[in-house]
mmCIF file of C-alpha atoms in Angstrom:
data_model
loop_
_atom_site.group_PDB
_atom_site.id
_atom_site.type_symbol
_atom_site.label_atom_id
_atom_site.label_comp_id
_atom_site.label_asym_id
_atom_site.label_seq_id
_atom_site.Cartn_x
_atom_site.Cartn_y
_atom_site.Cartn_z
ATOM 1 C CA MET A 1 36.640 -0.165 -23.601
ATOM 2 C CA ALA A 2 33.646 -0.547 -21.294
ATOM 3 C CA ASP A 3 31.926 -3.872 -20.875
ATOM 4 C CA ARG A 4 28.705 -4.269 -22.911
ATOM 5 C CA ASN A 5 26.569 -4.472 -19.739
ATOM 6 C CA GLU A 6 27.992 -1.213 -18.426
ATOM 7 C CA ARG A 7 27.173 0.623 -21.663
ATOM 8 C CA THR A 8 23.551 -0.596 -21.828
ATOM 9 C CA ALA A 9 22.752 -0.378 -18.117
ATOM 10 C CA PRO A 10 19.831 1.988 -17.395
ATOM 11 C CA ALA A 11 20.566 5.250 -15.622
ATOM 12 C CA TRP A 12 18.359 5.918 -12.588
ATOM 13 C CA HIS A 13 17.405 9.358 -11.342
ATOM 14 C CA GLY A 14 20.498 10.702 -9.651
ATOM 15 C CA ALA A 15 21.925 7.226 -9.123
ATOM 16 C CA PRO A 16 25.657 6.699 -9.455
ATOM 17 C CA GLN A 17 26.622 4.512 -12.414
ATOM 18 C CA GLY A 18 28.281 1.907 -10.163
ATOM 19 C CA ARG A 19 25.094 1.057 -8.247
ATOM 20 C CA THR A 20 24.268 -2.646 -7.985
ATOM 21 C CA GLY A 21 21.132 -4.545 -6.990
ATOM 22 C CA ALA A 22 22.539 -5.024 -3.479
ATOM 23 C CA ASP A 23 22.560 -1.244 -3.010
ATOM 24 C CA GLU A 24 18.857 -0.911 -3.839
ATOM 25 C CA VAL A 25 15.478 -1.816 -2.400
ATOM 26 C CA THR A 26 12.723 -2.829 -4.840
ATOM 27 C CA ILE A 27 9.235 -2.004 -3.570
ATOM 28 C CA LYS A 28 6.252 -3.652 -5.276
ATOM 29 C CA PHE A 29 2.682 -2.449 -4.809
ATOM 30 C CA GLY A 30 -0.664 -2.065 -6.573
ATOM 31 C CA LYS A 31 -1.523 0.659 -9.074
ATOM 32 C CA GLY A 32 -4.404 1.763 -6.863
ATOM 33 C CA LEU A 33 -1.975 3.165 -4.290
ATOM 34 C CA VAL A 34 -0.465 5.651 -6.766
ATOM 35 C CA GLY A 35 -2.134 9.079 -6.874
ATOM 36 C CA ASP A 36 -2.292 11.650 -9.653
ATOM 37 C CA VAL A 37 0.767 13.550 -10.823
ATOM 38 C CA PHE A 38 1.043 17.073 -9.377
ATOM 39 C CA THR A 39 3.553 19.911 -9.479
ATOM 40 C CA SER A 40 5.439 20.789 -6.297
ATOM 41 C CA LYS A 41 4.860 24.338 -5.046
ATOM 42 C CA LYS A 42 8.392 24.619 -3.659
ATOM 43 C CA SER A 43 10.534 23.165 -6.438
ATOM 44 C CA GLY A 44 8.178 23.168 -9.431
ATOM 45 C CA LYS A 45 8.956 19.487 -10.158
ATOM 46 C CA GLU A 46 6.335 16.901 -11.036
ATOM 47 C CA LEU A 47 5.681 14.419 -8.219
ATOM 48 C CA VAL A 48 3.257 11.621 -7.427
ATOM 49 C CA GLU A 49 1.907 10.590 -4.022
ATOM 50 C CA VAL A 50 1.954 6.909 -3.004
ATOM 51 C CA SER A 51 -0.363 5.705 -0.212
ATOM 52 C CA ILE A 52 0.616 3.123 2.403
ATOM 53 C CA PRO A 53 -2.405 1.129 3.655
ATOM 54 C CA ASN A 54 -2.721 0.403 7.356
ATOM 55 C CA SER A 55 -1.489 -3.122 8.068
ATOM 56 C CA ASP A 56 -4.015 -3.628 10.881
ATOM 57 C CA PRO A 57 -7.632 -3.870 9.607
ATOM 58 C CA SER A 58 -8.918 -2.384 12.871
ATOM 59 C CA ASP A 59 -6.733 0.725 12.409
ATOM 60 C CA LYS A 60 -9.119 3.373 11.060
ATOM 61 C CA ARG A 61 -6.602 6.238 10.879
ATOM 62 C CA PRO A 62 -5.899 7.858 7.498
ATOM 63 C CA TRP A 63 -3.244 6.088 5.443
ATOM 64 C CA ALA A 64 0.359 7.260 5.471
ATOM 65 C CA ARG A 65 1.802 8.687 2.243
ATOM 66 C CA PHE A 66 5.117 9.478 0.586
ATOM 67 C CA VAL A 67 6.026 11.420 -2.539
ATOM 68 C CA VAL A 68 8.379 10.393 -5.376
ATOM 69 C CA ALA A 69 9.071 11.433 -8.950
ATOM 70 C CA PRO A 70 6.671 9.738 -11.407
ATOM 71 C CA GLY A 71 9.609 8.440 -13.462
ATOM 72 C CA MET A 72 10.660 6.235 -10.543
ATOM 73 C CA ILE A 73 7.452 4.159 -10.688
ATOM 74 C CA HIS A 74 7.309 1.442 -13.356
ATOM 75 C CA ASP A 75 4.507 -0.918 -14.467
ATOM 76 C CA ASN A 76 5.174 -4.600 -13.938
ATOM 77 C CA LYS A 77 4.841 -7.039 -16.823
ATOM 78 C CA PHE A 78 1.370 -8.216 -15.759
ATOM 79 C CA GLY A 79 -0.196 -4.749 -15.769
ATOM 80 C CA LYS A 80 -1.836 -4.876 -12.315
ATOM 81 C CA GLY A 81 1.019 -3.646 -10.173
ATOM 82 C CA VAL A 82 3.928 -1.256 -10.156
ATOM 83 C CA TRP A 83 7.433 -1.243 -8.701
ATOM 84 C CA MET A 84 10.103 1.245 -7.806
ATOM 85 C CA LYS A 85 13.719 1.144 -6.688
ATOM 86 C CA LEU A 86 15.170 3.247 -3.895
ATOM 87 C CA PRO A 87 18.691 3.338 -2.431
ATOM 88 C CA ARG A 88 19.035 0.820 0.404
ATOM 89 C CA ASP A 89 20.873 3.240 2.694
ATOM 90 C CA GLY A 90 18.548 6.210 2.003
ATOM 91 C CA THR A 91 15.485 7.520 3.813
ATOM 92 C CA THR A 92 12.066 8.687 2.640
ATOM 93 C CA ARG A 93 9.758 11.187 4.341
ATOM 94 C CA VAL A 94 6.422 9.544 5.228
ATOM 95 C CA SER A 95 3.502 11.665 6.416
ATOM 96 C CA ARG A 96 0.070 10.971 7.872
ATOM 97 C CA ASN A 97 -2.863 13.203 8.790
ATOM 98 C CA VAL A 98 -3.610 13.077 12.515
ATOM 99 C CA LEU A 99 -6.821 14.316 14.155
ATOM 100 C CA GLN A 100 -5.985 17.078 16.666
ATOM 101 C CA GLY A 101 -9.513 17.806 17.884
ATOM 102 C CA GLN A 102 -12.463 19.948 16.919
ATOM 103 C CA ASP A 103 -12.989 23.686 16.672
ATOM 104 C CA GLU A 104 -15.927 25.605 18.175
ATOM 105 C CA ASN A 105 -18.053 24.885 15.078
ATOM 106 C CA GLY A 106 -17.580 21.136 15.464
ATOM 107 C CA ARG A 107 -15.246 20.745 12.481
ATOM 108 C CA ASN A 108 -12.297 18.380 12.783
ATOM 109 C CA ILE A 109 -8.811 19.890 12.988
ATOM 110 C CA TRP A 110 -6.155 17.831 11.193
ATOM 111 C CA LYS A 111 -2.390 18.084 11.462
ATOM 112 C CA ARG A 112 0.155 16.458 9.153
ATOM 113 C CA GLU A 113 2.708 14.359 11.027
ATOM 114 C CA SER A 114 5.925 13.531 9.130
ATOM 115 C CA SER A 115 8.869 11.278 9.837
ATOM 116 C CA ASP A 116 11.910 10.060 7.929
ATOM 117 C CA VAL A 117 11.800 6.293 7.449
ATOM 118 C CA PRO A 118 14.698 4.122 6.200
ATOM 119 C CA ASN A 119 13.926 2.699 2.752
ATOM 120 C CA THR A 120 14.231 -0.884 4.020
ATOM 121 C CA GLU A 121 11.514 -0.153 6.603
ATOM 122 C CA LEU A 122 9.431 1.621 3.943
ATOM 123 C CA LYS A 123 9.522 -1.585 1.883
ATOM 124 C CA GLU A 124 8.148 -3.542 4.860
ATOM 125 C CA MET A 125 5.416 -0.943 5.405
ATOM 126 C CA VAL A 126 4.240 -0.984 1.787
ATOM 127 C CA GLU A 127 4.573 -4.755 1.277
ATOM 128 C CA PHE A 128 2.903 -5.822 4.545
ATOM 129 C CA TYR A 129 0.363 -7.848 2.541
ATOM 130 C CA ARG A 130 3.064 -10.427 1.750
ATOM 131 C CA GLU A 131 3.195 -11.415 5.436
ATOM 132 C CA LYS A 132 -0.476 -12.486 5.560
ATOM 133 C CA SER A 133 -1.046 -16.195 5.907
ATOM 134 C CA ARG A 134 -2.651 -17.589 2.823
ATOM 135 C CA GLY A 135 -4.813 -20.556 3.743
ATOM 136 C CA SER A 136 -6.156 -22.797 1.040
ATOM 137 C CA VAL A 137 -9.654 -22.279 -0.282
ATOM 138 C CA LEU A 138 -10.775 -25.615 1.145
ATOM 139 C CA SER A 139 -9.503 -24.864 4.651
ATOM 140 C CA ASP A 140 -11.236 -21.473 4.565
ATOM 141 C CA LEU A 141 -14.426 -23.175 3.379
ATOM 142 C CA ASP A 142 -14.271 -25.710 6.217
ATOM 143 C CA GLY A 143 -14.015 -22.888 8.745
ATOM 144 C CA LYS A 144 -16.996 -21.101 7.235
ATOM 145 C CA ARG A 145 -19.051 -24.314 7.234
ATOM 146 C CA ALA A 146 -18.252 -24.898 10.910
ATOM 147 C CA ALA A 147 -19.237 -21.323 11.781
ATOM 148 C CA ALA A 148 -22.504 -21.651 9.859
ATOM 149 C CA ALA A 149 -23.293 -24.949 11.612
ATOM 150 C CA ASP A 150 -22.675 -23.353 15.033
ATOM 151 C CA ALA A 151 -24.879 -20.403 14.125
ATOM 152 C CA ALA A 152 -27.652 -22.741 12.978
ATOM 153 C CA ARG A 153 -27.520 -24.713 16.244
ATOM 154 C CA THR A 154 -27.613 -21.641 18.480
ATOM 155 C CA ALA A 155 -30.273 -19.718 16.503
ATOM 156 C CA PRO A 156 -33.828 -19.967 17.877
ATOM 157 C CA ARG A 157 -36.150 -22.036 15.738
ATOM 158 C CA GLN A 158 -39.043 -20.336 14.070
ATOM 159 C CA ALA A 159 -42.417 -21.962 13.664
ATOM 160 C CA SER A 160 -42.926 -22.864 10.046
ATOM 161 C CA ARG A 161 -46.211 -22.429 8.229
ATOM 162 C CA PRO A 162 -47.426 -25.049 5.827
ATOM 163 C CA LYS A 163 -46.850 -24.110 2.217
ATOM 164 C CA GLU A 164 -49.870 -23.437 0.097
ATOM 165 C CA ALA A 165 -50.445 -25.602 -2.910
ATOM 166 C CA ALA A 166 -49.870 -23.998 -6.291
ATOM 167 C CA ARG A 167 -53.075 -23.045 -8.096
#
């Protein structure tokens, strides 16, 4: 007879029953990155598009995106984020719109650039925000105070007018 855990284990989309946590990658991200559900023109299946923000704030290119089945995305217990599991040894197709130039009317010409990315690398791309240094509120405040003091010292002084008395 099968062990109790084997009988009650959830079945993932197309995942073999013997899959363990070591064989999977869990990707956590915000609900705002998940698009609306749409139907694929080729296969007729329902899919959802997930956006990948640019990790560099100075990067103004359009965000990269990938598509998964909506059943693969689950709400976390706090309600603000979502998570999904993908096979560790698999790949996912990631695409991004790239500006090719302009036509004779001055309209931009866009081309979709796609590449297959290993799921472990996809996790790093989506969860880049975890790598940011998180300074304390007080240390951030000290830096802002110092910047404001420098700005006050270097700003030219304006002549002040005497205030009128209240009537």
